[in-house]
Short mmCIF file of C-alpha atoms in Angstrom, two decimals:
data_model
loop_
_atom_site.label_atom_id
_atom_site.label_comp_id
_atom_site.label_asym_id
_atom_site.label_seq_id
_atom_site.Cartn_x
_atom_site.Cartn_y
_atom_site.Cartn_z
CA UNK K 1 0.44 0.12 -0.43
CA UNK K 2 2.71 2.73 0.83
CA UNK K 3 5.39 1.57 -2.08
CA UNK K 4 2.25 2.19 -4.05
CA UNK K 5 1.07 5.97 -3.34
CA UNK K 6 2.77 7.63 -6.11
CA UNK K 7 4.91 10.39 -5.61
CA UNK K 8 3.29 13.39 -8.86
CA UNK K 9 -0.39 11.48 -7.60
CA UNK K 10 0.63 12.68 -4.14
CA UNK K 11 1.62 15.78 -5.23
CA UNK K 12 -0.43 16.87 -7.89
CA UNK K 13 -3.62 16.41 -4.72
CA UNK K 14 -1.75 17.94 -1.47
CA UNK K 15 0.29 20.80 -3.11
CA UNK K 16 -1.76 22.93 -3.05
CA UNK K 17 -2.68 22.48 0.78
CA UNK K 18 1.20 22.00 1.65
CA UNK K 19 1.18 25.03 -0.97
CA UNK K 20 -0.93 27.50 0.59
CA UNK K 21 -0.18 26.65 4.79
CA UNK K 22 3.99 27.56 3.80
CA UNK K 23 2.65 30.87 1.92
CA UNK K 24 0.54 31.45 4.71
CA UNK K 25 3.26 30.90 7.46
CA UNK K 26 5.47 32.14 5.66
CA UNK K 27 4.12 35.60 3.48
CA UNK K 28 6.67 35.05 0.51
CA UNK K 29 5.48 32.67 -2.40
CA UNK K 30 9.40 32.16 -3.37
CA UNK K 31 10.46 30.21 -0.17
CA UNK K 32 6.48 28.00 -1.20
CA UNK K 33 7.39 27.81 -3.71
CA UNK K 34 10.66 25.87 -2.89
CA UNK K 35 10.21 24.75 1.03
CA UNK K 36 6.85 23.23 -0.55
CA UNK K 37 9.81 21.01 -2.85
CA UNK K 38 11.29 19.99 0.26
CA UNK K 39 8.47 19.04 1.26
CA UNK K 40 7.30 17.24 -0.95
CA UNK K 41 11.19 15.71 -1.28
CA UNK K 42 10.69 14.62 2.47
CA UNK K 43 8.02 13.41 2.04
CA UNK K 44 9.53 11.32 -0.78
CA UNK K 45 12.39 9.98 1.32
CA UNK K 46 9.92 9.29 4.46
CA UNK K 47 7.03 7.59 2.71
CA UNK K 48 7.75 4.35 4.66
CA UNK K 49 7.95 5.69 7.45
CA UNK K 50 3.78 7.08 6.91
CA UNK K 51 2.13 4.45 9.31
CA UNK K 52 -1.82 5.66 8.40
CA UNK K 53 -2.39 6.85 12.09
CA UNK K 54 -3.51 9.80 10.26
CA UNK K 55 -4.61 10.67 6.87
CA UNK K 56 -1.97 11.62 3.77
CA UNK K 57 -3.05 15.39 4.50
CA UNK K 58 -2.27 15.81 7.90
CA UNK K 59 0.72 13.73 7.60
CA UNK K 60 2.32 16.03 4.55
CA UNK K 61 1.13 18.97 6.78
CA UNK K 62 2.97 18.09 9.79
CA UNK K 63 6.08 18.02 7.31
CA UNK K 64 5.26 21.12 5.87
CA UNK K 65 5.19 22.60 9.75
CA UNK K 66 8.46 21.08 10.73
CA UNK K 67 9.87 22.47 7.03
CA UNK K 68 8.56 25.67 7.62
CA UNK K 69 9.89 26.05 11.44
CA UNK K 70 12.89 24.34 9.90
CA UNK K 71 13.20 27.66 7.95
CA UNK K 72 13.01 30.63 9.78
CA UNK K 73 14.92 28.88 12.62
CA UNK K 74 18.13 29.09 9.49
CA UNK K 75 16.44 32.74 8.49
CA UNK K 76 16.46 33.86 12.39
CA UNK K 77 20.16 34.88 12.19
CA UNK K 78 21.72 37.85 11.00
CA UNK K 79 20.09 39.38 7.12
CA UNK K 80 23.08 41.32 5.05
CA UNK K 81 22.44 44.64 3.93
CA UNK K 82 23.82 46.12 1.07
CA UNK K 83 24.58 50.52 0.87
CA UNK K 84 24.70 49.46 -3.39
CA UNK K 85 23.26 52.78 -5.25
CA UNK K 86 20.33 54.05 -5.15
CA UNK K 87 18.18 56.55 -5.75
CA UNK K 88 14.08 56.26 -5.30
CA UNK K 89 12.88 55.27 -1.15
CA UNK K 90 12.23 52.14 -0.68
CA UNK K 91 8.96 50.89 2.23
CA UNK K 92 8.20 48.11 3.84
CA UNK K 93 4.68 45.57 1.34
CA UNK K 94 4.38 42.44 1.68
CA UNK K 95 3.28 41.42 -2.35
CA UNK K 96 0.92 38.78 -1.74
CA UNK K 97 -1.26 41.48 0.28
CA UNK K 98 -1.04 43.87 -2.58
CA UNK K 99 -2.10 41.21 -4.72
CA UNK K 100 -5.16 41.22 -3.21
CA UNK K 101 -8.00 42.94 -3.78
CA UNK K 102 -10.83 43.13 -1.99
CA UNK K 103 -9.92 45.81 1.34
CA UNK K 104 -12.09 44.08 4.10
CA UNK K 105 -9.68 40.33 2.70
CA UNK K 106 -5.91 41.99 2.89
CA UNK K 107 -7.32 43.81 6.05
CA UNK K 108 -7.64 40.18 7.29
CA UNK K 109 -5.06 38.84 6.17
CA UNK K 110 -2.60 41.64 7.51
CA UNK K 111 -4.84 41.37 11.32
CA UNK K 112 -3.54 37.56 10.85
CA UNK K 113 -0.03 38.43 10.03
CA UNK K 114 -0.29 40.34 12.78
CA UNK K 115 -1.10 37.34 15.78
CA UNK K 116 1.94 35.16 17.55
CA UNK K 117 2.35 32.21 15.14
CA UNK K 118 0.70 29.51 18.00
CA UNK K 119 -2.40 31.62 16.58
CA UNK K 120 -1.00 32.26 13.08
CA UNK K 121 -1.22 28.57 12.48
CA UNK K 122 -3.92 27.05 14.14
CA UNK K 123 -5.88 29.58 12.32
CA UNK K 124 -4.87 28.66 9.14
CA UNK K 125 -5.30 25.29 9.90
CA UNK K 126 -8.23 25.33 11.31
CA UNK K 127 -9.59 29.00 8.91
CA UNK K 128 -8.00 28.17 5.51
CA UNK K 129 -6.80 25.28 5.41
CA UNK K 130 -10.83 24.29 6.33
CA UNK K 131 -9.53 21.11 9.22
CA UNK K 132 -11.65 19.54 11.66
CA UNK K 133 -10.48 20.02 15.52
CA UNK K 134 -8.20 16.89 15.03
CA UNK K 135 -6.56 17.58 12.31
CA UNK K 136 -5.25 19.53 13.77
CA UNK K 137 -4.21 18.44 16.20
CA UNK K 138 -2.69 16.61 15.40
CA UNK K 139 -0.12 18.51 13.49
CA UNK K 140 0.59 20.43 16.18
CA UNK K 141 0.76 17.84 18.11
CA UNK K 142 -1.71 19.53 20.38
CA UNK K 143 -4.43 18.25 22.25
CA UNK K 144 -8.07 19.10 21.09
CA UNK K 145 -8.56 20.67 24.21
CA UNK K 146 -5.83 23.16 23.10
CA UNK K 147 -6.76 23.50 20.10
CA UNK K 148 -10.00 24.34 20.58
CA UNK K 149 -8.69 27.37 23.49
CA UNK K 150 -6.16 28.32 20.49
CA UNK K 151 -8.42 29.05 18.08
CA UNK K 152 -11.38 30.76 20.32
CA UNK K 153 -8.31 33.27 21.52
CA UNK K 154 -6.40 33.62 18.24
CA UNK K 155 -9.82 34.36 17.17
CA UNK K 156 -10.43 36.54 19.44
CA UNK K 157 -7.54 38.64 19.15
CA UNK K 158 -7.44 38.27 15.28
CA UNK K 159 -11.02 40.02 15.99
CA UNK K 160 -9.84 42.55 17.66
CA UNK K 161 -5.87 43.82 15.48
CA UNK K 162 -9.33 43.75 12.66
CA UNK K 163 -11.18 46.33 13.90
CA UNK K 164 -8.43 48.04 15.35
CA UNK K 165 -6.84 48.31 11.84
CA UNK K 166 -10.05 48.91 9.84
CA UNK K 167 -10.52 51.81 12.73
CA UNK K 168 -7.64 52.89 11.24
CA UNK K 169 -8.51 53.50 7.44
CA UNK F 1 -19.19 39.11 13.20
CA UNK F 2 -18.84 35.04 12.65
CA UNK F 3 -20.50 34.97 9.83
CA UNK F 4 -18.80 37.66 8.05
CA UNK F 5 -15.03 36.44 9.14
CA UNK F 6 -15.71 32.96 7.97
CA UNK F 7 -17.18 34.21 4.98
CA UNK F 8 -13.86 36.11 4.90
CA UNK F 9 -11.70 33.55 5.83
CA UNK F 10 -13.15 32.07 2.31
CA UNK F 11 -12.68 34.57 0.26
CA UNK F 12 -8.49 35.27 1.11
CA UNK F 13 -8.39 31.44 0.41
CA UNK F 14 -9.72 31.43 -2.54
CA UNK F 15 -7.15 34.94 -2.71
CA UNK F 16 -4.21 32.57 -2.22
CA UNK F 17 -6.05 29.66 -4.23
CA UNK F 18 -5.94 31.62 -7.95
CA UNK F 19 -2.19 32.47 -6.66
CA UNK F 20 -0.73 28.50 -5.82
CA UNK F 21 -3.01 27.48 -9.14
CA UNK F 22 -0.94 29.79 -11.13
CA UNK F 23 2.59 27.53 -8.26
CA UNK F 24 0.83 24.13 -9.11
CA UNK F 25 2.07 24.80 -13.07
CA UNK F 26 5.12 26.13 -12.30
CA UNK F 27 6.25 23.67 -9.71
CA UNK F 28 4.47 20.67 -11.68
CA UNK F 29 7.28 21.21 -14.97
CA UNK F 30 10.33 21.60 -12.70
CA UNK F 31 9.01 18.31 -11.21
CA UNK F 32 8.50 16.73 -14.67
CA UNK F 33 11.67 18.28 -15.67
CA UNK F 34 14.14 17.19 -12.42
CA UNK F 35 11.42 14.67 -11.03
CA UNK F 36 11.55 14.83 -7.16
CA UNK F 37 15.26 14.40 -5.87
CA UNK F 38 17.12 15.52 -8.07
CA UNK F 39 17.20 19.17 -5.76
CA UNK F 40 20.66 20.15 -7.55
CA UNK F 41 18.13 22.00 -10.09
CA UNK F 42 16.80 24.42 -7.65
CA UNK F 43 19.92 25.18 -6.72
CA UNK F 44 19.90 28.42 -8.85
CA UNK F 45 17.09 29.90 -8.07
CA UNK F 46 17.36 29.87 -4.40
CA UNK F 47 20.67 31.36 -4.98
CA UNK F 48 19.06 33.42 -6.82
CA UNK F 49 16.66 34.41 -4.56
CA UNK F 50 19.30 34.71 -1.10
CA UNK F 51 21.06 37.20 -3.77
CA UNK F 52 18.40 39.41 -4.16
CA UNK F 53 17.46 39.47 -0.25
CA UNK F 54 21.26 40.37 0.43
CA UNK F 55 21.09 43.04 -2.17
CA UNK F 56 17.35 44.94 -2.03
CA UNK F 57 17.69 47.84 0.60
CA UNK F 58 16.83 47.45 3.65
CA UNK F 59 14.34 50.30 5.10
CA UNK F 60 14.79 51.54 7.68
CA UNK F 61 12.17 53.67 9.51
CA UNK F 62 12.17 56.20 12.02
CA UNK F 63 12.42 56.11 16.12
CA UNK F 64 8.92 56.12 17.89
CA UNK F 65 7.45 52.81 14.98
CA UNK F 66 10.22 50.59 17.56
CA UNK F 67 9.28 51.03 19.90
CA UNK F 68 5.90 51.25 19.42
CA UNK F 69 5.84 47.29 17.75
CA UNK F 70 8.21 46.17 20.17
CA UNK F 71 7.69 47.75 23.51
CA UNK F 72 10.19 45.72 25.60
CA UNK F 73 12.82 47.07 22.96
CA UNK F 74 12.91 50.66 24.76
CA UNK F 75 13.46 50.08 27.63
CA UNK F 76 16.39 49.46 28.18
CA UNK F 77 20.02 50.60 25.83
CA UNK F 78 22.04 53.17 27.73
CA UNK F 79 21.28 54.84 23.60
CA UNK F 80 19.35 53.55 21.22
CA UNK F 81 19.94 53.57 17.21
CA UNK F 82 17.48 52.95 14.78
CA UNK F 83 18.95 53.28 10.47
CA UNK F 84 15.81 55.43 9.05
CA UNK F 85 14.60 55.53 6.62
CA UNK F 86 11.59 58.90 5.62
CA UNK F 87 10.20 59.45 1.73
CA UNK F 88 13.30 61.05 0.97
CA UNK F 89 16.52 60.55 2.48
CA UNK F 90 18.14 57.30 4.17
CA UNK F 91 19.15 58.75 7.55
CA UNK F 92 21.16 57.02 10.62
CA UNK F 93 19.47 58.20 13.34
CA UNK F 94 19.84 58.22 16.88
CA UNK F 95 19.00 59.10 20.38
CA UNK F 96 20.02 58.74 23.94
CA UNK F 97 17.92 59.27 27.11
CA UNK F 98 20.05 62.13 28.22
CA UNK F 99 19.31 64.02 25.28
CA UNK F 100 15.75 63.28 24.21
CA UNK F 101 16.62 64.68 20.15
CA UNK F 102 17.53 62.45 18.15
CA UNK F 103 20.48 63.00 16.05
CA UNK F 104 20.53 62.36 12.74
CA UNK F 105 23.44 61.18 9.66
CA UNK F 106 23.05 61.27 6.22
CA UNK F 107 23.81 57.92 5.07
CA UNK F 108 24.71 58.99 1.97
CA UNK F 109 27.78 59.40 4.17
CA UNK F 110 30.56 57.34 2.88
CA UNK F 111 31.83 56.30 5.86
CA UNK F 112 28.89 55.21 8.02
CA UNK F 113 27.49 52.94 5.25
CA UNK F 114 31.05 51.26 4.25
CA UNK F 115 31.66 50.19 7.37
CA UNK F 116 27.61 49.22 8.28
CA UNK F 117 28.34 47.32 5.15
CA UNK F 118 31.47 45.89 5.90
CA UNK F 119 30.97 44.84 9.21
CA UNK F 120 27.60 43.01 8.42
CA UNK F 121 29.57 40.97 5.52
CA UNK F 122 32.38 40.34 7.70
CA UNK F 123 30.97 39.11 11.29
CA UNK F 124 32.05 35.67 12.02
CA UNK F 125 30.04 34.11 15.58
CA UNK F 126 31.68 33.60 18.49
CA UNK F 127 31.79 32.46 21.84
CA UNK F 128 30.24 35.77 24.93
CA UNK F 129 31.68 37.20 26.66
CA UNK F 130 31.34 38.88 29.24
CA UNK F 131 31.32 42.63 28.47
CA UNK F 132 28.99 45.94 28.91
CA UNK F 133 25.64 47.58 26.58
CA UNK F 134 27.15 50.39 24.23
CA UNK F 135 24.46 50.66 22.13
CA UNK F 136 21.91 48.84 20.48
CA UNK F 137 20.69 49.36 16.61
CA UNK F 138 17.98 47.67 14.02
CA UNK F 139 17.64 47.43 10.60
CA UNK F 140 14.41 46.85 9.13
CA UNK F 141 14.19 44.81 5.84
CA UNK F 142 12.03 44.79 2.67
CA UNK F 143 10.26 41.95 4.27
CA UNK F 144 9.04 44.49 7.65
CA UNK F 145 11.69 41.82 9.25
CA UNK F 146 13.64 43.11 12.18
CA UNK F 147 17.69 42.29 13.31
CA UNK F 148 18.21 43.34 16.53
CA UNK F 149 22.22 43.45 17.68
CA UNK F 150 23.74 45.05 20.90
CA UNK F 151 26.80 46.13 21.06
CA UNK F 152 29.02 44.75 23.80
CA UNK F 153 31.78 46.85 25.53
CA UNK F 154 34.37 43.29 26.32
CA UNK F 155 37.79 43.46 27.99
CA UNK F 156 39.80 42.57 24.41
CA UNK F 157 37.13 44.27 22.23
CA UNK F 158 34.07 44.65 20.91
CA UNK F 159 31.39 41.69 20.66
CA UNK F 160 28.16 42.11 18.22
CA UNK F 161 25.02 40.13 19.52
CA UNK F 162 22.12 39.28 17.44
CA UNK F 163 19.59 39.72 19.65
CA UNK F 164 16.15 37.65 18.19
CA UNK F 165 18.94 34.62 18.39
CA UNK F 166 21.41 35.37 20.85
CA UNK F 167 23.87 34.77 18.66
CA UNK F 168 27.89 36.83 19.54
CA UNK F 169 29.93 38.26 16.66
CA UNK F 170 32.65 39.29 16.36
CA UNK F 171 34.54 41.44 13.30
CA UNK F 172 37.27 39.56 11.17
CA UNK F 173 38.25 43.15 10.55
CA UNK F 174 38.05 46.50 12.50
CA UNK F 175 35.37 47.26 11.12
CA UNK F 176 33.10 47.25 14.58
CA UNK F 177 35.94 48.88 16.31
CA UNK F 178 34.54 51.20 13.74
CA UNK F 179 30.91 51.84 14.41
CA UNK F 180 32.19 51.84 18.00
CA UNK F 181 35.19 54.67 17.27
CA UNK F 182 31.77 57.03 15.03
CA UNK F 183 28.71 55.62 17.90
CA UNK F 184 31.31 57.48 19.93
CA UNK F 185 32.31 60.65 18.58
CA UNK F 186 28.38 61.10 17.80
CA UNK F 187 27.97 61.25 21.14
CA UNK F 188 30.95 63.91 21.96
#
């Protein structure tokens, strides 16, 4: 059964889920694309370890989450500067944010990005990926009660941030 | 509110799904050409990304937004420096508690630029040595991340601490010494 899982089929079926999870976590399209690829590389080498106690989707998202954490740890070091020639001003921008046309949705994306990482994770899984509490608990390695409690707190904080942002518009 | 929030989440997910369709095309192409295990094919892409990141200059913000964004950061330092950018010009902005008015130094000043550039390219991780905090500064990058550094004076010289990772650095040249000297001269 395990050997019969075709990696390309797996990719076709779940790459959107993995990519979207990584994109929301890391907010960088190129990095999300690279890490999606990395996730499937890891899957390729550890497919034999899949014990079928969880669904393939939750297993993949768990690997994707770990890949994202590795990436964050790796890149949390020094950022290098280059003071080259530059005449035009540089502004902070998030390309993905600019691509979102509807103001409320853009605001939600922005507010989501301002939450603590664990709040972001639980909301992305529950609200964007629309996973169940059980699936979310498997991916994050939390108890179901913790997922429920964190979701509620995260939503409350998100609402607060959203309204605050809305008020500044 | 809950219902409208759920609806917004659905719209947000749909927005990103549109983008992920494009992503799948890209990656399907990669996979068909490379087959999954050949990771080397991706390396030039990743290196390109890294280069772009390195060459992306950083956004420097004014002093006050920093304290808004991270209030814990604003309490400890004997003096505090933020590299800042306005719409018109790039500034090196610094302040002392005893001298609330910020000192602003145009980063067009070649010496500041070359010293910081040199400093950040010559970092070498070292073991922490007890030292006295001299000053700190923050670097804002275009992806909104902030890297905070503290500069300590030790018995042997100076060391730089990356505040977020708690890693300590020295430099393989004199740029850290130069930076400290320039900071001191600024506050003479």
